[in-house]
Short mmCIF file of C-alpha atoms and ligand atoms in Angstrom, two decimals:
data_model
loop_
_atom_site.label_atom_id
_atom_site.label_comp_id
_atom_site.label_asym_id
_atom_site.label_seq_id
_atom_site.Cartn_x
_atom_site.Cartn_y
_atom_site.Cartn_z
CA UNK W 217 1.54 -83.68 -4.49
CA UNK W 218 3.17 -80.35 -3.05
CA UNK W 219 3.84 -80.55 0.63
CA UNK W 220 1.52 -78.10 2.44
CA UNK W 221 4.53 -77.55 5.12
CA UNK W 222 7.07 -76.33 2.29
CA UNK W 223 8.44 -72.84 2.65
CA UNK W 224 7.75 -69.88 0.25
CA UNK W 225 8.99 -66.60 -0.07
CA UNK W 226 5.52 -65.32 1.30
CA UNK W 227 6.43 -66.83 4.53
CA UNK W 228 9.41 -64.61 5.08
CA UNK W 229 11.40 -66.91 6.70
CA UNK W 230 15.19 -65.68 7.25
CA UNK W 231 18.33 -67.05 8.87
CA UNK W 232 21.50 -65.05 9.95
CA UNK W 233 24.80 -66.18 8.38
CA UNK W 234 25.87 -66.94 12.05
CA UNK W 235 23.10 -69.67 12.18
CA UNK W 236 23.51 -72.07 9.41
CA UNK W 237 27.25 -71.00 9.52
CA UNK W 238 27.70 -72.00 13.29
CA UNK W 239 30.44 -74.48 13.24
CA UNK W 240 29.23 -76.39 16.39
CA UNK W 241 31.91 -74.80 18.73
CA UNK W 242 30.76 -74.55 22.02
CA UNK W 243 32.71 -73.54 25.50
CA UNK W 244 33.46 -76.99 25.87
CA UNK W 245 34.93 -78.10 22.53
CA UNK W 246 35.96 -76.88 18.96
CA UNK W 247 34.03 -76.89 15.86
CA UNK W 248 32.75 -80.16 14.67
CA UNK W 249 31.61 -78.55 11.11
CA UNK W 250 33.73 -77.17 8.49
CA UNK W 251 33.69 -73.32 7.95
CA UNK W 252 30.79 -72.32 5.40
CA UNK W 253 31.65 -68.85 3.22
CA UNK W 254 29.05 -66.49 3.16
CA UNK W 255 28.60 -67.62 -0.61
CA UNK W 256 27.94 -71.31 0.50
CA UNK W 257 25.68 -70.25 3.30
CA UNK W 258 23.47 -68.29 0.71
CA UNK W 259 23.50 -70.94 -1.55
CA UNK W 260 22.39 -73.42 1.45
CA UNK W 261 19.70 -71.29 2.33
CA UNK W 262 18.48 -70.87 -1.29
CA UNK W 263 18.33 -74.81 -1.31
CA UNK W 264 16.20 -75.17 1.83
CA UNK W 265 13.97 -72.38 0.68
CA UNK W 266 14.57 -69.67 2.80
CA UNK W 267 13.35 -66.12 1.78
CA UNK W 268 16.25 -63.84 3.13
CA UNK W 269 19.71 -63.85 5.36
CA UNK W 270 20.66 -61.62 7.95
CA UNK W 271 24.36 -60.84 8.97
CA UNK W 272 26.55 -58.93 11.45
CA UNK W 273 28.97 -56.72 9.52
CA UNK W 274 31.88 -59.51 10.66
CA UNK W 275 29.90 -62.41 9.56
CA UNK W 276 30.37 -61.13 6.11
CA UNK W 277 33.50 -58.98 6.15
CA UNK W 278 36.42 -59.87 8.53
CA UNK W 279 37.11 -57.41 11.07
CA UNK W 280 40.92 -57.29 9.79
CA UNK W 281 39.54 -57.32 5.87
CA UNK W 282 41.68 -55.12 3.67
CA UNK W 283 39.43 -52.42 1.33
CA UNK W 284 40.10 -54.66 -1.43
CA UNK W 285 39.11 -57.84 0.41
CA UNK W 286 36.04 -56.46 1.56
CA UNK W 287 34.88 -55.03 -1.90
CA UNK W 288 35.38 -58.50 -3.18
CA UNK W 289 33.45 -60.15 -0.37
CA UNK W 290 30.53 -57.88 -1.17
CA UNK W 291 30.78 -58.41 -4.94
CA UNK W 292 30.85 -62.37 -4.43
CA UNK W 293 27.80 -61.80 -1.90
CA UNK W 294 25.63 -59.73 -4.11
CA UNK W 295 26.22 -62.12 -7.04
CA UNK W 296 24.77 -65.06 -4.79
CA UNK W 297 22.04 -62.98 -3.70
CA UNK W 298 21.54 -62.46 -7.40
CA UNK W 299 21.72 -66.03 -8.07
CA UNK W 300 19.51 -67.27 -5.31
CA UNK W 301 16.99 -64.45 -5.27
CA UNK W 302 17.62 -64.16 -1.42
CA UNK W 303 16.86 -60.67 0.23
CA UNK W 304 18.43 -58.98 3.10
CA UNK W 305 15.92 -57.88 5.48
CA UNK W 306 17.96 -57.11 8.58
CA UNK W 307 21.54 -56.33 9.33
CA UNK W 308 23.26 -55.82 12.67
CA UNK W 309 26.89 -55.01 14.18
CA UNK W 310 28.99 -57.52 16.02
CA UNK W 311 29.90 -55.44 19.23
CA UNK W 312 30.60 -58.40 21.44
CA UNK W 313 33.20 -60.89 19.77
CA UNK W 314 36.29 -58.38 19.71
CA UNK W 315 38.20 -58.30 22.76
CA UNK W 316 38.06 -54.10 22.44
CA UNK W 317 34.49 -54.74 23.44
CA UNK W 318 35.22 -56.99 26.32
CA UNK W 319 33.95 -54.31 28.90
CA UNK W 320 30.90 -53.26 26.51
CA UNK W 321 30.65 -51.18 23.44
CA UNK W 322 28.11 -48.22 23.84
CA UNK W 323 28.20 -48.47 27.75
CA UNK W 324 32.04 -49.38 27.98
CA UNK W 325 34.02 -47.21 30.86
CA UNK W 326 36.66 -46.25 28.15
CA UNK W 327 35.35 -43.55 25.91
CA UNK W 328 37.58 -44.46 22.88
CA UNK W 329 35.60 -48.08 22.90
CA UNK W 330 32.80 -46.34 22.87
CA UNK W 331 33.45 -43.73 19.98
CA UNK W 332 34.78 -47.14 18.29
CA UNK W 333 31.45 -48.62 18.65
CA UNK W 334 29.57 -45.98 17.11
CA UNK W 335 32.44 -45.74 13.98
CA UNK W 336 31.87 -49.60 13.52
CA UNK W 337 28.21 -49.53 13.79
CA UNK W 338 27.85 -46.80 11.27
CA UNK W 339 29.96 -48.53 8.84
CA UNK W 340 28.00 -51.76 9.29
CA UNK W 341 24.77 -49.79 8.92
CA UNK W 342 26.22 -48.27 5.58
CA UNK W 343 26.86 -52.26 4.36
CA UNK W 344 23.38 -53.12 5.72
CA UNK W 345 21.65 -50.59 3.52
CA UNK W 346 23.71 -51.37 0.69
CA UNK W 347 22.69 -54.77 0.64
CA UNK W 348 18.87 -53.79 1.32
CA UNK W 349 18.35 -53.84 5.06
CA UNK W 350 15.21 -52.28 6.28
CA UNK W 351 15.79 -53.27 9.98
CA UNK W 352 19.07 -52.84 11.89
CA UNK W 353 19.14 -54.73 15.37
CA UNK W 354 21.01 -54.03 18.54
CA UNK W 355 21.97 -56.91 20.63
CA UNK W 356 23.96 -55.67 23.50
CA UNK W 357 25.72 -58.54 24.37
CA UNK W 358 28.36 -57.06 26.41
CA UNK W 359 26.43 -54.11 27.70
CA UNK W 360 26.64 -55.23 31.26
CA UNK W 361 28.64 -56.12 34.44
CA UNK W 362 30.23 -59.02 36.31
CA UNK W 363 30.38 -56.76 39.27
CA UNK W 364 28.23 -53.52 39.80
CA UNK W 365 31.45 -51.76 41.33
CA UNK W 366 32.73 -51.51 37.76
CA UNK W 367 30.15 -49.27 36.51
CA UNK W 368 27.13 -46.81 37.40
CA UNK W 369 24.01 -48.48 36.13
CA UNK W 370 22.49 -44.88 35.38
CA UNK W 371 25.66 -43.64 33.49
CA UNK W 372 25.56 -46.83 31.74
CA UNK W 373 21.89 -46.26 30.55
CA UNK W 374 22.75 -42.77 29.56
CA UNK W 375 25.81 -43.78 27.50
CA UNK W 376 23.58 -46.58 25.62
CA UNK W 377 20.99 -43.72 24.99
CA UNK W 378 23.31 -41.16 23.86
CA UNK W 379 24.82 -43.96 21.52
CA UNK W 380 21.25 -45.01 19.96
CA UNK W 381 20.36 -41.14 19.79
CA UNK W 382 23.63 -40.54 17.88
CA UNK W 383 22.97 -43.25 15.36
CA UNK W 384 19.04 -42.52 14.94
CA UNK W 385 20.24 -38.99 13.93
CA UNK W 386 23.03 -40.60 11.58
CA UNK W 387 20.40 -42.71 9.99
CA UNK W 388 18.22 -39.79 9.19
CA UNK W 389 21.18 -37.64 8.13
CA UNK W 390 21.90 -40.32 5.68
CA UNK W 391 18.24 -40.59 4.62
CA UNK W 392 18.27 -44.18 5.39
CA UNK W 393 14.75 -46.21 5.32
CA UNK W 394 15.66 -48.28 8.26
CA UNK W 395 14.09 -49.04 11.54
CA UNK W 396 16.03 -50.00 14.69
CA UNK W 397 15.06 -53.01 16.56
CA UNK W 398 16.52 -53.63 20.04
CA UNK W 399 16.89 -57.01 21.20
CA UNK W 400 17.21 -58.02 25.18
CA UNK W 401 18.74 -60.59 26.88
CA UNK W 402 19.29 -60.96 30.51
CA UNK W 403 22.83 -62.28 30.71
CA UNK W 404 25.27 -64.40 29.01
CA UNK W 405 28.09 -63.65 27.95
CA UNK W 406 27.63 -60.82 30.76
CA UNK W 407 27.06 -61.94 34.25
CA UNK W 408 24.06 -59.19 34.09
CA UNK W 409 22.95 -57.12 30.89
CA UNK W 410 21.61 -53.99 31.02
CA UNK W 411 17.77 -53.94 29.78
CA UNK W 412 17.31 -57.49 30.20
CA UNK W 413 13.89 -57.78 28.82
CA UNK W 414 11.86 -56.76 26.03
CA UNK W 415 9.75 -55.04 28.45
CA UNK W 416 12.79 -53.08 29.78
CA UNK W 417 13.59 -52.14 26.13
CA UNK W 418 9.62 -51.01 25.46
CA UNK W 419 10.19 -48.43 28.51
CA UNK W 420 13.74 -47.02 27.38
CA UNK W 421 12.52 -46.45 23.70
CA UNK W 422 10.40 -43.73 24.83
CA UNK W 423 13.33 -41.78 26.50
CA UNK W 424 14.88 -41.47 22.99
CA UNK W 425 15.10 -38.43 20.53
CA UNK W 426 13.55 -40.36 17.91
CA UNK W 427 11.37 -43.27 19.46
CA UNK W 428 9.23 -43.53 16.15
CA UNK W 429 12.39 -45.15 14.59
CA UNK W 430 13.15 -47.38 17.18
CA UNK W 431 11.24 -51.00 18.24
CA UNK W 432 12.04 -54.13 19.48
CA UNK W 433 13.42 -57.57 18.26
CA UNK W 434 12.11 -60.10 21.03
CA UNK W 435 14.03 -63.45 21.04
CA UNK W 436 12.29 -66.75 22.40
CA UNK W 437 15.32 -67.97 24.19
CA UNK W 438 16.07 -64.83 26.09
CA UNK W 439 12.71 -64.35 27.44
CA UNK W 440 12.46 -67.79 28.62
CA UNK W 441 15.94 -67.40 30.17
CA UNK W 442 14.25 -64.63 32.33
CA UNK W 443 11.45 -67.17 33.03
CA UNK W 444 8.83 -65.36 31.09
CA UNK W 445 6.05 -65.84 28.74
CA UNK W 446 7.56 -64.88 25.34
CA UNK W 447 4.00 -64.43 23.62
CA UNK W 448 3.07 -61.93 26.25
CA UNK W 449 6.34 -59.93 25.46
CA UNK W 450 5.29 -59.94 21.83
CA UNK W 451 1.97 -59.02 22.61
CA UNK W 452 2.82 -55.97 24.60
CA UNK W 453 5.52 -54.95 21.59
CA UNK W 454 2.80 -55.35 18.91
CA UNK W 455 0.26 -53.38 21.25
CA UNK W 456 2.87 -50.74 21.44
CA UNK W 457 3.48 -50.67 17.55
CA UNK W 458 7.32 -51.89 18.15
CA UNK W 459 7.38 -55.48 16.91
CA UNK W 460 9.69 -54.44 14.40
CA UNK W 461 11.48 -58.21 14.05
CA UNK W 462 11.25 -61.23 15.96
CA UNK W 463 14.03 -63.62 16.64
CA UNK W 464 12.39 -67.22 16.63
CA UNK W 465 14.31 -70.43 18.19
CA UNK W 466 13.36 -72.44 21.33
CA UNK W 467 14.78 -72.75 25.03
CA UNK W 468 14.11 -74.72 28.07
CA UNK W 469 13.76 -72.59 31.03
CA UNK W 470 16.62 -72.16 33.37
CA UNK W 471 19.47 -72.86 31.27
CA UNK W 472 22.25 -71.02 28.96
CA UNK W 473 21.05 -69.57 25.67
CA UNK W 474 20.26 -72.95 23.70
CA UNK W 475 19.31 -71.14 20.53
CA UNK W 476 17.35 -74.49 19.64
CA UNK W 477 15.38 -75.18 16.40
CA UNK W 478 12.38 -73.28 16.37
CA UNK W 479 9.24 -75.16 17.61
CA UNK W 480 11.16 -78.15 18.96
CA UNK W 481 10.90 -77.66 23.00
CA UNK W 482 8.30 -75.48 24.08
CA UNK W 483 5.37 -76.97 22.11
CA UNK W 484 2.58 -75.28 23.71
CA UNK W 485 4.16 -71.58 24.07
CA UNK W 486 5.17 -71.93 20.32
CA UNK W 487 1.78 -72.59 19.15
CA UNK W 488 0.25 -69.65 21.09
CA UNK W 489 3.19 -67.44 19.60
CA UNK W 490 2.84 -68.30 15.84
CA UNK W 491 -1.24 -68.20 16.70
CA UNK W 492 -0.62 -64.58 18.03
CA UNK W 493 1.67 -63.85 15.14
CA UNK W 494 -0.84 -64.92 12.57
CA UNK W 495 -4.03 -63.89 14.21
CA UNK W 496 -2.80 -60.28 14.28
CA UNK W 497 -1.13 -60.48 10.72
CA UNK W 498 2.51 -59.68 11.81
CA UNK W 499 3.77 -58.38 8.48
CA UNK W 500 7.40 -58.74 9.32
CA UNK W 501 10.49 -61.45 8.84
CA UNK W 502 10.28 -64.65 10.68
CA UNK W 503 13.86 -64.75 11.52
CA UNK W 504 15.44 -68.09 13.26
CA UNK W 505 18.14 -67.04 15.53
CA UNK W 506 19.36 -70.86 16.56
CA UNK W 507 21.71 -73.32 15.24
CA UNK W 508 21.71 -76.86 14.48
CA UNK W 509 22.88 -79.30 17.49
CA UNK W 510 26.96 -79.77 17.81
CA UNK W 511 26.30 -83.41 16.56
CA UNK W 512 25.35 -82.03 13.11
CA UNK W 513 26.94 -82.22 9.77
CA UNK W 514 26.01 -79.81 6.85
CA UNK W 515 23.42 -82.11 5.90
CA UNK W 516 22.15 -81.82 9.65
CA UNK W 517 22.50 -78.32 9.31
CA UNK W 518 19.98 -78.22 6.41
CA UNK W 519 17.84 -80.49 8.68
CA UNK W 520 17.78 -77.90 11.05
CA UNK W 521 16.81 -75.18 8.76
CA UNK W 522 14.10 -77.06 7.12
CA UNK W 523 12.64 -78.15 10.34
CA UNK W 524 12.56 -74.74 11.55
CA UNK W 525 10.63 -73.46 8.84
CA UNK W 526 8.34 -76.50 8.57
CA UNK W 527 7.52 -76.36 12.38
CA UNK W 528 6.49 -72.74 12.05
CA UNK W 529 4.16 -73.72 9.01
CA UNK W 530 2.63 -76.83 10.97
CA UNK W 531 1.77 -74.50 13.97
CA UNK W 532 0.23 -71.99 11.83
CA UNK W 533 -2.06 -74.82 10.50
CA UNK W 534 -2.63 -76.10 14.20
CA UNK W 535 -3.58 -72.30 14.98
CA UNK W 536 -6.33 -72.37 12.02
CA UNK W 537 -7.71 -75.45 13.15
CA UNK W 538 -8.03 -74.00 16.65
CA UNK W 539 -9.47 -71.10 15.32
CA UNK W 540 -12.12 -73.16 13.12
CA UNK W 541 -12.89 -75.80 15.98
CA UNK W 542 -16.35 -75.40 16.62
CA UNK W 543 -16.42 -76.82 20.53
CA UNK W 544 -13.23 -74.77 21.20
CA UNK W 545 -14.76 -71.57 19.76
CA UNK W 546 -18.07 -72.14 21.73
CA UNK W 547 -16.18 -72.42 25.07
CA UNK W 548 -14.04 -69.27 24.30
CA UNK W 549 -17.46 -67.69 23.64
CA UNK W 550 -19.39 -69.01 26.68
CA UNK W 551 -16.45 -67.60 29.04
CA UNK W 552 -17.24 -63.97 28.09
CA UNK W 553 -20.97 -64.32 27.39
CA UNK W 554 -22.67 -63.57 30.97
CA UNK W 555 -25.63 -61.66 31.96
CA UNK W 556 -24.92 -58.15 32.68
CA UNK W 557 -28.34 -56.93 33.15
CA UNK W 558 -28.42 -53.74 35.30
CA UNK W 559 -24.40 -53.60 35.52
CA UNK W 560 -23.59 -50.06 34.81
CA UNK W 561 -22.02 -49.65 31.11
CA UNK W 562 -18.17 -48.64 31.34
CA UNK W 563 -17.27 -46.60 28.31
CA UNK W 564 -14.04 -44.60 29.49
CA UNK W 565 -14.58 -42.65 32.58
CA UNK W 566 -17.33 -40.49 33.76
CA UNK W 567 -18.30 -38.92 37.21
CA UNK W 568 -21.80 -40.55 36.47
CA UNK W 569 -20.17 -44.22 35.66
CA UNK W 570 -17.94 -43.98 38.74
CA UNK W 571 -20.94 -43.31 41.09
CA UNK W 572 -23.01 -45.99 39.39
CA UNK W 573 -20.18 -48.55 39.86
CA UNK W 574 -19.38 -47.45 43.60
CA UNK W 575 -23.40 -47.67 44.18
CA UNK W 576 -23.83 -50.95 42.42
CA UNK W 577 -24.69 -54.48 44.37
CA UNK W 578 -22.05 -57.08 43.00
CA UNK W 579 -22.90 -60.50 43.89
CA UNK W 580 -19.26 -61.30 44.47
CA UNK W 581 -20.20 -64.66 45.93
CA UNK W 582 -21.96 -65.79 42.55
CA UNK W 583 -18.72 -64.14 40.70
CA UNK W 584 -16.50 -66.49 42.59
CA UNK W 585 -18.57 -69.43 42.28
CA UNK W 586 -18.57 -69.79 38.52
CA UNK W 587 -16.78 -72.57 36.80
CA UNK W 588 -14.97 -71.18 33.73
CA UNK W 589 -14.27 -74.81 31.97
CA UNK W 590 -10.67 -73.81 31.25
CA UNK W 591 -9.79 -77.55 32.00
CA UNK W 592 -12.13 -78.43 29.07
CA UNK W 593 -10.59 -75.81 26.87
CA UNK W 594 -7.19 -76.41 27.63
CA UNK W 595 -7.56 -80.32 26.96
CA UNK W 596 -9.03 -79.79 23.58
CA UNK W 597 -6.32 -77.20 22.76
CA UNK W 598 -3.73 -80.02 23.80
CA UNK W 599 -5.55 -82.40 21.47
CA UNK W 600 -5.04 -80.26 18.53
CA UNK W 601 -1.30 -79.93 19.06
CA UNK W 602 -1.37 -83.78 19.69
CA UNK W 603 -3.35 -84.20 16.32
CA UNK W 604 -6.39 -85.92 17.50
CA UNK W 605 -8.90 -82.87 16.62
C1 DIG P 715 21.91 -63.25 19.63
O1 DIG P 715 20.72 -63.70 20.13
C2 DIG P 715 21.75 -61.77 18.90
C3 DIG P 715 23.06 -61.81 18.04
O2 DIG P 715 23.00 -63.23 17.37
C4 DIG P 715 22.37 -60.91 16.87
O3 DIG P 715 23.15 -59.48 17.30
C5 DIG P 715 21.00 -60.76 16.91
C6 DIG P 715 20.46 -60.80 15.66
O4 DIG P 715 19.11 -61.25 15.59
N1 DIG P 715 20.76 -61.75 18.29
MN1 MN P 716 20.06 -66.36 21.81
MN1 MN P 717 19.10 -63.14 18.70
#
């Protein structure tokens, strides 16, 4: 019997090279797993049933590779993609590991570093497009400060805008079919990272030369680090037509960026996130930007990858149950189903409507006295999640 929670290409599950390739290093200890080459990672993702693989330039081609090494690595990677059928939907640049970027890349105080970041990003865009990427992510991990004495926040924002404008013009000049997706994070590795939330980026995008090319790549862990409701950030991005990509993982509030296996911690918020994505028909990639526990060997990494995709599909099935549960849907309908006789109809603004609303006798006591049955509705939701409905 086929497993209803087995991943299929149409689910569009993707992983970055750096995710299943994470060697288990953390700030307090060395790697616990052997290094996997890009080819070995592609083969692993093919084995577990992923649709695609994403990469930072230097996940694939080491920063000090010779041109001949670059060409061989790309050739081998393309063969692994052909052998497994995996796609490359997204690419990005590592502008955070090399010490040159220790004070930021696009926002660095050093104009040479800012110029190097543009050059490195253009070459990485070229490689991403060559391998089929249609979305290009920008995560400004080092775009921030430990002390605001170091940098004028307005100037930093201007530098970031100038860099993104330059790169959207480059993509247009190259006639790349590429959309940019900006990924927010409030802190780590910097004390404070500029543009810390998805909402910050949604406002920033409108100040760019080509806002139509630029959207967001919200990450669960990063909005949770700010103590925010991730699905609300995603809903705002979707409403703005800017949900170009998404980084799925999990995260306990108030902690460092845990990048946990999707669905493994925040059960209820994961449910409402998957329900939202499926209800609106989000067409993009379901990218797992996360990694296995440091305790795991390579078989444990496969368990992590399989669990990420399986959990998404289980939450998807729970969302279908919730949408089809007669008692739940009756409660959802009932809460909005109220007598409005005599209430002025509001269909946009008009002087007539404004006067009618100002003149209407509202019974605020009755409005406040009404019971909304959200305890029952949430209990039924929990029972769907606990598998008793
Ligand atoms: C971290 O959450 C960031 C980097 O891994 C990468 O630049 C981006 C891609 O999804 N996410
Ligand atoms: Mn993260
Ligand atoms: Mn991410």
